[in-house]
Amino acid sequence: MNLHGKEIAANCFEKCQNLKYISIPSFITSIGEKAFSFCTNLKQLIFEDHSSLTLICKSAFEGCFSLNEISIPSSVTTIEHGIFKGCKLLEKISFENPSSLTIMPKCAFYQCTSLNQVIIPSSVNLIKNYTFCECSSLKEVII
């Protein structure tokens, strides 16, 4: 983890099976590819107030089966392919206002089978293919 560069590097905590809670400090600007992927017991992901986070890379939280709610900070401008793919217990996704996000990437929430509500920020002007594919419990999408 390179905290002087203000980033969490790729694969930094991948497959840390006992990791249950993450608090991302406000000075972090990016989270690398698969940084927390397959942390299967991760239940809570918190972004500190006044976040500087702008980029969450491909598959950063893929396979984090125990996560159930996510709030993406307003500072985030880019989320990449498969960011929460296969987070089977994820029920709700929200984006802080005003959101800076303009694109919902391919497969971002693919196979989030418990996802039942998504509020897409007004800043988003493109939702790519398979973004919500196989979200079998999805009942409400607010655009």
C-alpha positions as a LaTeX table, in Angstrom:
\begin{tabular}{lrrr}
\hline
Residue & $x$ (\AA) & $y$ (\AA) & $z$ (\AA) \\
\hline
Met1 & 0.00 & 0.00 & 0.00 \\
Asn2 & 1.54 & 3.28 & $-1.13$ \\
Leu3 & 0.08 & 5.92 & 1.17 \\
His4 & 2.66 & 8.53 & 0.22 \\
Gly5 & 1.30 & 8.35 & $-3.32$ \\
Lys6 & $-2.19$ & 8.34 & $-1.85$ \\
Glu7 & $-3.26$ & 5.13 & $-3.52$ \\
Ile8 & $-4.10$ & 1.60 & $-2.52$ \\
Ala9 & $-2.17$ & $-0.56$ & $-4.98$ \\
Ala10 & $-3.51$ & $-3.34$ & $-7.17$ \\
Asn11 & $-4.06$ & $-6.69$ & $-5.42$ \\
Cys12 & $-2.97$ & $-5.14$ & $-2.11$ \\
Phe13 & $-5.51$ & $-6.98$ & 0.06 \\
Glu14 & $-6.78$ & $-9.55$ & $-2.45$ \\
Lys15 & $-8.20$ & $-12.70$ & $-0.81$ \\
Cys16 & $-7.73$ & $-11.49$ & 2.76 \\
Gln17 & $-10.39$ & $-13.87$ & 4.06 \\
Asn18 & $-10.50$ & $-12.49$ & 7.61 \\
Leu19 & $-10.88$ & $-8.83$ & 6.63 \\
Lys20 & $-14.31$ & $-7.66$ & 7.84 \\
Tyr21 & $-14.16$ & $-3.86$ & 7.89 \\
Ile22 & $-12.44$ & $-1.22$ & 5.75 \\
Ser23 & $-12.33$ & 2.51 & 6.34 \\
Ile24 & $-10.80$ & 4.35 & 3.38 \\
Pro25 & $-9.05$ & 7.53 & 4.60 \\
Ser26 & $-10.07$ & 10.82 & 2.99 \\
Phe27 & $-6.60$ & 11.39 & 1.48 \\
Ile28 & $-6.70$ & 8.25 & $-0.71$ \\
Thr29 & $-7.16$ & 9.21 & $-4.38$ \\
Ser30 & $-7.33$ & 5.79 & $-6.05$ \\
Ile31 & $-7.98$ & 2.13 & $-5.32$ \\
Gly32 & $-6.09$ & $-0.26$ & $-7.61$ \\
Glu33 & $-7.29$ & $-3.21$ & $-9.64$ \\
Lys34 & $-8.48$ & $-6.10$ & $-7.46$ \\
Ala35 & $-7.21$ & $-4.27$ & $-4.35$ \\
Phe36 & $-9.83$ & $-5.95$ & $-2.12$ \\
Ser37 & $-11.19$ & $-8.63$ & $-4.45$ \\
Phe38 & $-12.41$ & $-11.86$ & $-2.91$ \\
Cys39 & $-12.27$ & $-10.59$ & 0.67 \\
Thr40 & $-15.25$ & $-12.87$ & 1.20 \\
Asn41 & $-15.96$ & $-11.86$ & 4.81 \\
Leu42 & $-15.79$ & $-8.10$ & 4.20 \\
Lys43 & $-19.06$ & $-6.73$ & 5.62 \\
Gln44 & $-18.51$ & $-2.99$ & 5.81 \\
Leu45 & $-16.81$ & $-0.51$ & 3.49 \\
Ile46 & $-16.70$ & 3.09 & 4.70 \\
Phe47 & $-15.27$ & 6.09 & 2.88 \\
Glu48 & $-14.28$ & 8.88 & 5.29 \\
Asp49 & $-15.97$ & 12.28 & 4.92 \\
His50 & $-14.45$ & 14.76 & 2.47 \\
Ser51 & $-13.04$ & 11.95 & 0.36 \\
Ser52 & $-10.39$ & 12.71 & $-2.29$ \\
Leu53 & $-11.05$ & 9.40 & $-4.03$ \\
Thr54 & $-11.45$ & 9.84 & $-7.80$ \\
Leu55 & $-10.72$ & 6.39 & $-9.25$ \\
Ile56 & $-11.78$ & 2.87 & $-8.30$ \\
Cys57 & $-10.11$ & 0.42 & $-10.67$ \\
Lys58 & $-11.31$ & $-2.78$ & $-12.30$ \\
Ser59 & $-12.67$ & $-5.49$ & $-10.00$ \\
Ala60 & $-11.53$ & $-3.63$ & $-6.86$ \\
Phe61 & $-14.23$ & $-5.28$ & $-4.72$ \\
Glu62 & $-15.18$ & $-8.23$ & $-6.93$ \\
Gly63 & $-16.32$ & $-11.28$ & $-4.99$ \\
Cys64 & $-16.72$ & $-9.51$ & $-1.66$ \\
Phe65 & $-19.72$ & $-11.71$ & $-0.94$ \\
Ser66 & $-20.59$ & $-10.27$ & 2.50 \\
Leu67 & $-20.89$ & $-6.56$ & 1.59 \\
Asn68 & $-24.51$ & $-5.42$ & 1.81 \\
Glu69 & $-24.53$ & $-1.64$ & 1.26 \\
Ile70 & $-22.24$ & 0.80 & $-0.54$ \\
Ser71 & $-22.19$ & 4.58 & $-0.79$ \\
Ile72 & $-19.81$ & 5.94 & $-3.44$ \\
Pro73 & $-18.26$ & 9.33 & $-2.52$ \\
Ser74 & $-19.14$ & 12.37 & $-4.65$ \\
Ser75 & $-15.45$ & 12.84 & $-5.52$ \\
Val76 & $-15.34$ & 9.63 & $-7.57$ \\
Thr77 & $-15.17$ & 10.41 & $-11.30$ \\
Thr78 & $-14.31$ & 6.93 & $-12.60$ \\
Ile79 & $-15.28$ & 3.42 & $-11.62$ \\
Glu80 & $-14.05$ & 0.62 & $-13.84$ \\
His81 & $-15.31$ & $-2.71$ & $-15.17$ \\
Gly82 & $-16.57$ & $-5.28$ & $-12.65$ \\
Ile83 & $-16.01$ & $-3.12$ & $-9.56$ \\
Phe84 & $-18.58$ & $-4.99$ & $-7.42$ \\
Lys85 & $-19.06$ & $-8.07$ & $-9.62$ \\
Gly86 & $-20.38$ & $-11.06$ & $-7.70$ \\
Cys87 & $-21.07$ & $-9.24$ & $-4.43$ \\
Lys88 & $-23.99$ & $-11.55$ & $-3.77$ \\
Leu89 & $-25.26$ & $-9.93$ & $-0.54$ \\
Leu90 & $-25.06$ & $-6.34$ & $-1.82$ \\
Glu91 & $-28.58$ & $-4.92$ & $-1.47$ \\
Lys92 & $-28.22$ & $-1.17$ & $-1.97$ \\
Ile93 & $-25.91$ & 1.15 & $-3.88$ \\
Ser94 & $-25.98$ & 4.90 & $-3.46$ \\
Phe95 & $-23.91$ & 7.79 & $-4.72$ \\
Glu96 & $-23.22$ & 10.90 & $-2.64$ \\
Asn97 & $-24.57$ & 14.15 & $-4.09$ \\
Pro98 & $-23.44$ & 15.88 & $-6.13$ \\
Ser99 & $-21.89$ & 12.92 & $-7.92$ \\
Ser100 & $-19.01$ & 13.39 & $-10.38$ \\
Leu101 & $-19.57$ & 10.03 & $-12.05$ \\
Thr102 & $-20.56$ & 10.16 & $-15.75$ \\
Ile103 & $-20.29$ & 6.50 & $-16.83$ \\
Met104 & $-21.59$ & 3.32 & $-15.23$ \\
Pro105 & $-19.07$ & 0.76 & $-16.51$ \\
Lys106 & $-19.57$ & $-2.67$ & $-18.00$ \\
Cys107 & $-20.37$ & $-5.43$ & $-15.48$ \\
Ala108 & $-20.04$ & $-3.02$ & $-12.53$ \\
Phe109 & $-22.71$ & $-4.83$ & $-10.49$ \\
Tyr110 & $-22.88$ & $-8.09$ & $-12.47$ \\
Gln111 & $-24.27$ & $-10.99$ & $-10.40$ \\
Cys112 & $-25.15$ & $-8.85$ & $-7.38$ \\
Thr113 & $-28.10$ & $-11.14$ & $-6.83$ \\
Ser114 & $-29.41$ & $-9.43$ & $-3.67$ \\
Leu115 & $-29.31$ & $-5.92$ & $-5.12$ \\
Asn116 & $-32.80$ & $-4.47$ & $-4.88$ \\
Gln117 & $-32.35$ & $-0.71$ & $-5.23$ \\
Val118 & $-30.07$ & 1.57 & $-7.26$ \\
Ile119 & $-30.21$ & 5.34 & $-7.40$ \\
Ile120 & $-28.27$ & 6.47 & $-10.46$ \\
Pro121 & $-26.95$ & 10.01 & $-10.17$ \\
Ser122 & $-28.07$ & 12.64 & $-12.68$ \\
Ser123 & $-24.42$ & 13.15 & $-13.68$ \\
Val124 & $-24.38$ & 9.71 & $-15.34$ \\
Asn125 & $-24.93$ & 9.96 & $-19.09$ \\
Leu126 & $-23.98$ & 6.40 & $-20.11$ \\
Ile127 & $-24.78$ & 3.00 & $-18.61$ \\
Lys128 & $-22.65$ & 0.36 & $-20.34$ \\
Asn129 & $-23.65$ & $-3.20$ & $-21.21$ \\
Tyr130 & $-24.11$ & $-5.82$ & $-18.51$ \\
Thr131 & $-23.88$ & $-3.20$ & $-15.74$ \\
Phe132 & $-26.75$ & $-4.79$ & $-13.80$ \\
Cys133 & $-26.81$ & $-8.20$ & $-15.51$ \\
Glu134 & $-28.05$ & $-11.08$ & $-13.33$ \\
Cys135 & $-29.21$ & $-8.75$ & $-10.54$ \\
Ser136 & $-32.20$ & $-11.01$ & $-10.00$ \\
Ser137 & $-33.59$ & $-9.14$ & $-6.95$ \\
Leu138 & $-33.47$ & $-5.66$ & $-8.49$ \\
Lys139 & $-36.84$ & $-4.01$ & $-7.88$ \\
Glu140 & $-36.16$ & $-0.29$ & $-8.11$ \\
Val141 & $-33.91$ & 1.79 & $-10.34$ \\
Ile142 & $-34.13$ & 5.54 & $-9.92$ \\
Ile143 & $-32.53$ & 7.58 & $-12.68$ \\
\hline
\end{tabular}
